[in-house]
mmCIF file of C-alpha atoms in Angstrom:
data_model
loop_
_atom_site.group_PDB
_atom_site.id
_atom_site.type_symbol
_atom_site.label_atom_id
_atom_site.label_comp_id
_atom_site.label_asym_id
_atom_site.label_seq_id
_atom_site.Cartn_x
_atom_site.Cartn_y
_atom_site.Cartn_z
ATOM 1 C CA SER A 1 111.076 120.118 119.437
ATOM 2 C CA GLN A 2 111.679 117.530 116.799
ATOM 3 C CA THR A 3 111.688 118.267 113.104
ATOM 4 C CA ILE A 4 112.193 116.097 110.039
ATOM 5 C CA HIS A 5 113.553 117.319 106.755
ATOM 6 C CA GLN A 6 113.489 115.810 103.297
ATOM 7 C CA TRP A 7 115.113 116.947 100.100
ATOM 8 C CA PRO A 8 114.697 117.545 97.365
ATOM 9 C CA ALA A 9 110.972 118.407 97.401
ATOM 10 C CA THR A 10 110.556 117.519 93.708
ATOM 11 C CA LEU A 11 112.769 115.567 91.376
ATOM 12 C CA VAL A 12 112.509 114.657 87.684
ATOM 13 C CA GLN A 13 114.953 111.987 86.551
ATOM 14 C CA PRO A 14 115.424 109.964 83.334
ATOM 15 C CA VAL A 15 115.086 106.216 83.352
ATOM 16 C CA GLY A 16 118.381 104.561 84.193
ATOM 17 C CA SER A 17 119.772 107.486 86.200
ATOM 18 C CA PRO A 18 120.810 107.152 89.869
ATOM 19 C CA LEU A 19 118.799 108.455 92.792
ATOM 20 C CA SER A 20 119.597 109.761 96.219
ATOM 21 C CA LEU A 21 116.932 111.114 98.541
ATOM 22 C CA GLU A 22 117.914 112.339 101.948
ATOM 23 C CA CYS A 23 116.027 112.548 105.229
ATOM 24 C CA THR A 24 117.315 114.061 108.422
ATOM 25 C CA VAL A 25 115.785 114.368 111.859
ATOM 26 C CA GLU A 26 116.550 117.019 114.471
ATOM 27 C CA GLY A 27 115.771 117.186 118.154
ATOM 28 C CA THR A 28 115.854 113.498 119.026
ATOM 29 C CA SER A 29 118.350 110.696 119.301
ATOM 30 C CA ASN A 30 118.246 107.081 118.184
ATOM 31 C CA PRO A 31 114.954 107.365 116.353
ATOM 32 C CA ASN A 32 113.408 104.629 114.296
ATOM 33 C CA LEU A 33 113.435 105.779 110.714
ATOM 34 C CA TYR A 34 111.179 104.770 107.819
ATOM 35 C CA TRP A 35 110.875 105.245 104.083
ATOM 36 C CA TYR A 36 107.421 104.982 102.488
ATOM 37 C CA ARG A 37 106.279 105.312 98.911
ATOM 38 C CA GLN A 38 102.912 106.333 97.642
ATOM 39 C CA ALA A 39 102.395 105.477 93.994
ATOM 40 C CA ALA A 40 99.699 107.309 92.050
ATOM 41 C CA GLY A 41 96.259 106.131 93.107
ATOM 42 C CA ARG A 42 97.605 103.733 95.694
ATOM 43 C CA GLY A 43 98.106 103.692 99.430
ATOM 44 C CA LEU A 44 101.311 104.184 101.334
ATOM 45 C CA GLN A 45 103.724 101.308 101.256
ATOM 46 C CA LEU A 46 106.544 100.776 103.747
ATOM 47 C CA LEU A 47 109.833 100.363 101.865
ATOM 48 C CA PHE A 48 112.533 100.300 104.577
ATOM 49 C CA TYR A 49 112.866 100.865 108.270
ATOM 50 C CA SER A 50 115.883 101.282 110.523
ATOM 51 C CA VAL A 51 116.241 100.921 114.261
ATOM 52 C CA GLY A 52 119.854 102.114 114.377
ATOM 53 C CA ILE A 53 122.962 103.120 112.421
ATOM 54 C CA GLY A 54 123.725 100.643 109.686
ATOM 55 C CA GLN A 55 120.599 98.582 110.490
ATOM 56 C CA ILE A 56 118.221 98.435 107.548
ATOM 57 C CA SER A 57 115.248 96.174 107.022
ATOM 58 C CA SER A 58 113.551 95.915 103.646
ATOM 59 C CA GLU A 59 109.865 95.251 103.343
ATOM 60 C CA VAL A 60 109.520 94.611 99.639
ATOM 61 C CA PRO A 61 111.938 93.546 96.960
ATOM 62 C CA GLN A 62 112.640 96.393 94.594
ATOM 63 C CA ASN A 63 115.031 98.545 92.734
ATOM 64 C CA LEU A 64 115.807 100.710 95.741
ATOM 65 C CA SER A 65 118.157 100.564 98.693
ATOM 66 C CA ALA A 66 118.478 102.511 101.938
ATOM 67 C CA SER A 67 121.319 103.423 104.203
ATOM 68 C CA ARG A 68 121.706 105.032 107.594
ATOM 69 C CA PRO A 69 125.180 106.425 107.849
ATOM 70 C CA GLN A 70 124.411 108.548 110.900
ATOM 71 C CA ASP A 71 121.924 108.330 113.765
ATOM 72 C CA ARG A 72 119.569 110.937 112.336
ATOM 73 C CA GLN A 73 120.183 110.513 108.623
ATOM 74 C CA PHE A 74 118.350 108.132 106.329
ATOM 75 C CA ILE A 75 119.092 107.862 102.625
ATOM 76 C CA LEU A 76 117.071 106.233 99.876
ATOM 77 C CA SER A 77 119.057 105.267 96.767
ATOM 78 C CA SER A 78 118.868 103.600 93.404
ATOM 79 C CA LYS A 79 121.586 102.816 90.924
ATOM 80 C CA LYS A 80 119.251 102.843 87.946
ATOM 81 C CA LEU A 81 115.750 104.285 88.126
ATOM 82 C CA LEU A 82 112.766 102.578 86.545
ATOM 83 C CA LEU A 83 109.529 104.215 85.390
ATOM 84 C CA SER A 84 107.739 102.343 88.144
ATOM 85 C CA ASP A 85 109.860 104.132 90.753
ATOM 86 C CA SER A 86 107.829 107.320 90.189
ATOM 87 C CA GLY A 87 105.840 108.308 93.243
ATOM 88 C CA PHE A 88 105.726 110.300 96.471
ATOM 89 C CA TYR A 89 108.377 109.308 98.952
ATOM 90 C CA LEU A 90 107.858 109.984 102.614
ATOM 91 C CA CYS A 91 110.345 109.651 105.393
ATOM 92 C CA ALA A 92 109.193 109.242 108.986
ATOM 93 C CA TRP A 93 110.656 108.912 112.441
ATOM 94 C CA SER A 94 109.441 107.571 115.751
ATOM 95 C CA SER A 95 110.710 106.698 119.112
ATOM 96 C CA PRO A 96 110.157 102.982 119.704
ATOM 97 C CA SER A 97 106.443 102.062 119.975
ATOM 98 C CA LYS A 98 105.357 105.655 119.541
ATOM 99 C CA THR A 99 103.548 107.572 116.863
ATOM 100 C CA GLN A 100 105.343 108.203 113.616
ATOM 101 C CA TYR A 101 105.966 111.707 112.349
ATOM 102 C CA PHE A 102 106.300 112.313 108.662
ATOM 103 C CA GLY A 103 108.448 114.630 106.621
ATOM 104 C CA PRO A 104 107.131 116.829 103.801
ATOM 105 C CA GLY A 105 107.889 114.192 101.137
ATOM 106 C CA THR A 106 109.679 114.088 97.809
ATOM 107 C CA ARG A 107 107.731 113.814 94.557
ATOM 108 C CA LEU A 108 109.770 111.786 92.095
ATOM 109 C CA LEU A 109 108.911 111.607 88.404
ATOM 110 C CA VAL A 110 110.896 109.195 86.316
ATOM 111 C CA LEU A 111 110.662 109.844 82.544
ATOM 112 C CA LYS B 1 100.387 89.822 107.179
ATOM 113 C CA GLN B 2 98.424 92.870 108.308
ATOM 114 C CA GLU B 3 96.034 94.379 105.781
ATOM 115 C CA VAL B 4 94.130 97.608 106.180
ATOM 116 C CA THR B 5 91.024 98.486 104.203
ATOM 117 C CA GLN B 6 89.275 101.834 104.073
ATOM 118 C CA ILE B 7 85.789 102.507 102.746
ATOM 119 C CA PRO B 8 84.565 104.449 101.011
ATOM 120 C CA ALA B 9 87.400 105.278 98.628
ATOM 121 C CA ALA B 10 85.853 108.649 97.946
ATOM 122 C CA LEU B 11 83.174 110.774 99.591
ATOM 123 C CA SER B 12 81.586 114.041 98.681
ATOM 124 C CA VAL B 13 79.310 115.850 101.148
ATOM 125 C CA PRO B 14 77.791 119.310 101.505
ATOM 126 C CA GLU B 15 79.236 121.633 104.078
ATOM 127 C CA GLY B 16 77.848 121.185 107.589
ATOM 128 C CA GLU B 17 77.164 117.460 107.368
ATOM 129 C CA ASN B 18 78.426 114.951 109.878
ATOM 130 C CA LEU B 19 80.295 112.035 108.278
ATOM 131 C CA VAL B 20 81.945 108.732 109.148
ATOM 132 C CA LEU B 21 85.008 107.157 107.568
ATOM 133 C CA ASN B 22 85.624 103.462 108.084
ATOM 134 C CA CYS B 23 88.802 101.445 108.521
ATOM 135 C CA SER B 24 89.200 97.719 109.042
ATOM 136 C CA PHE B 25 92.278 95.606 109.709
ATOM 137 C CA THR B 26 92.873 91.864 109.544
ATOM 138 C CA ASP B 27 95.184 91.233 112.507
ATOM 139 C CA SER B 28 93.756 92.498 115.781
ATOM 140 C CA ALA B 29 97.128 92.261 117.573
ATOM 141 C CA ILE B 30 97.938 95.920 117.140
ATOM 142 C CA TYR B 31 99.820 98.412 119.329
ATOM 143 C CA ASN B 32 97.883 101.437 118.125
ATOM 144 C CA LEU B 33 95.890 102.906 115.300
ATOM 145 C CA GLN B 34 96.382 106.309 113.763
ATOM 146 C CA TRP B 35 94.307 108.497 111.503
ATOM 147 C CA PHE B 36 96.195 110.833 109.194
ATOM 148 C CA ARG B 37 95.273 113.600 106.821
ATOM 149 C CA GLN B 38 97.060 114.135 103.545
ATOM 150 C CA ASP B 39 96.601 117.247 101.451
ATOM 151 C CA PRO B 40 97.397 116.976 97.701
ATOM 152 C CA GLY B 41 101.112 116.772 97.073
ATOM 153 C CA LYS B 42 101.965 117.133 100.730
ATOM 154 C CA GLY B 43 103.099 114.960 103.614
ATOM 155 C CA LEU B 44 101.006 113.392 106.298
ATOM 156 C CA THR B 45 99.553 115.100 109.328
ATOM 157 C CA SER B 46 98.659 112.914 112.270
ATOM 158 C CA LEU B 47 95.111 113.575 113.467
ATOM 159 C CA LEU B 48 94.430 111.041 116.186
ATOM 160 C CA LEU B 49 96.249 108.161 117.815
ATOM 161 C CA ILE B 50 94.340 105.430 119.623
ATOM 162 C CA GLN B 51 96.351 103.013 121.753
ATOM 163 C CA SER B 52 95.250 99.387 121.685
ATOM 164 C CA SER B 53 93.846 99.676 125.245
ATOM 165 C CA GLN B 54 91.703 102.699 124.333
ATOM 166 C CA ARG B 55 88.248 102.812 122.768
ATOM 167 C CA GLU B 56 88.263 106.324 121.358
ATOM 168 C CA GLN B 57 90.053 109.631 121.052
ATOM 169 C CA THR B 58 88.681 113.108 120.389
ATOM 170 C CA SER B 59 90.244 116.249 119.016
ATOM 171 C CA GLY B 60 87.970 119.194 118.209
ATOM 172 C CA ARG B 61 85.407 118.088 115.640
ATOM 173 C CA LEU B 62 87.120 114.733 115.156
ATOM 174 C CA ASN B 63 86.327 111.549 117.055
ATOM 175 C CA ALA B 64 87.995 108.188 116.355
ATOM 176 C CA SER B 65 86.832 104.916 117.778
ATOM 177 C CA LEU B 66 88.575 101.592 117.943
ATOM 178 C CA ASP B 67 87.096 98.105 118.245
ATOM 179 C CA LYS B 68 90.180 95.973 118.289
ATOM 180 C CA SER B 69 88.381 92.651 118.655
ATOM 181 C CA SER B 70 86.407 93.176 115.468
ATOM 182 C CA GLY B 71 89.265 94.924 113.626
ATOM 183 C CA ARG B 72 87.450 98.161 113.025
ATOM 184 C CA SER B 73 87.893 101.887 113.505
ATOM 185 C CA THR B 74 85.794 104.843 112.538
ATOM 186 C CA LEU B 75 86.681 108.513 112.126
ATOM 187 C CA TYR B 76 83.718 110.789 112.784
ATOM 188 C CA ILE B 77 83.901 114.351 111.516
ATOM 189 C CA ALA B 78 81.252 116.726 112.850
ATOM 190 C CA ALA B 79 79.969 119.765 111.032
ATOM 191 C CA SER B 80 82.246 119.313 108.018
ATOM 192 C CA GLN B 81 83.930 122.308 106.419
ATOM 193 C CA PRO B 82 85.450 122.808 102.983
ATOM 194 C CA GLY B 83 88.852 122.940 104.684
ATOM 195 C CA ASP B 84 88.346 119.335 105.737
ATOM 196 C CA SER B 85 88.708 118.257 102.088
ATOM 197 C CA ALA B 86 91.698 115.925 101.914
ATOM 198 C CA THR B 87 92.609 112.272 101.858
ATOM 199 C CA TYR B 88 92.225 110.537 105.177
ATOM 200 C CA LEU B 89 94.485 107.585 105.921
ATOM 201 C CA CYS B 90 94.141 104.938 108.556
ATOM 202 C CA ALA B 91 97.205 103.078 109.746
ATOM 203 C CA VAL B 92 97.842 100.366 112.339
ATOM 204 C CA LEU B 93 101.056 99.697 114.206
ATOM 205 C CA SER B 94 101.661 95.981 114.602
ATOM 206 C CA GLY B 95 104.171 93.189 114.288
ATOM 207 C CA SER B 96 107.392 92.416 116.116
ATOM 208 C CA ALA B 97 109.086 95.211 114.166
ATOM 209 C CA ARG B 98 106.339 97.713 115.026
ATOM 210 C CA GLN B 99 105.549 98.709 111.495
ATOM 211 C CA LEU B 100 102.791 100.954 110.238
ATOM 212 C CA THR B 101 100.446 99.429 107.686
ATOM 213 C CA PHE B 102 98.324 101.965 105.801
ATOM 214 C CA GLY B 103 94.946 101.737 104.191
ATOM 215 C CA SER B 104 94.557 103.194 100.699
ATOM 216 C CA GLY B 105 92.678 106.197 102.062
ATOM 217 C CA THR B 106 89.344 107.968 101.669
ATOM 218 C CA GLN B 107 89.328 111.056 99.518
ATOM 219 C CA LEU B 108 86.911 113.536 101.147
ATOM 220 C CA THR B 109 85.437 116.520 99.333
ATOM 221 C CA VAL B 110 83.331 118.970 101.356
ATOM 222 C CA LEU B 111 81.308 121.201 99.054
ATOM 223 C CA PRO B 112 80.655 124.807 100.075
#
């Protein structure tokens, strides 16, 4: 069966510090991968999606970037965090045109 | 651009009541619609998936309907229980890139 992992589960970072959140998927190959953010009191927003290694599409301009160095690894990064980057970050995977399955999420607090 | 709206934003009901959550979307050219549950501080759990060619899906006490032409979906929860308390999210899969667009959710509280 397929599983999706995210780490860390919780992260507290100062403004201006770098960020790296990792997501890995097991039990499937060539998945579509997604990063979402849920800011406090707001709905989920798609940040990035990837249909293959090195292929990243960005949905909204922002302080963040994403990379996919391996087929089942998706990384969300920032060089300098802003207060507005605080939120709950969810990674998801899907086979093309199928339902998306979500990881447990990372709660990021930028102080 | 696809937009998804959910009403009400919050709902509080006594245990045992049947309830309906509403979801509407602006672009009817969707592949499917999903209902998710999110518990505080946790990830999403997929509840029901309705393909664009389907009218409804059922799982236990949950029933979701889809009227693609009018851009609407409802999630019906029968005989609600305190354990049903959570935020319920509606999401539609659409666009050439097959992206999920989420509503802002309905926060449900079932009182014992």
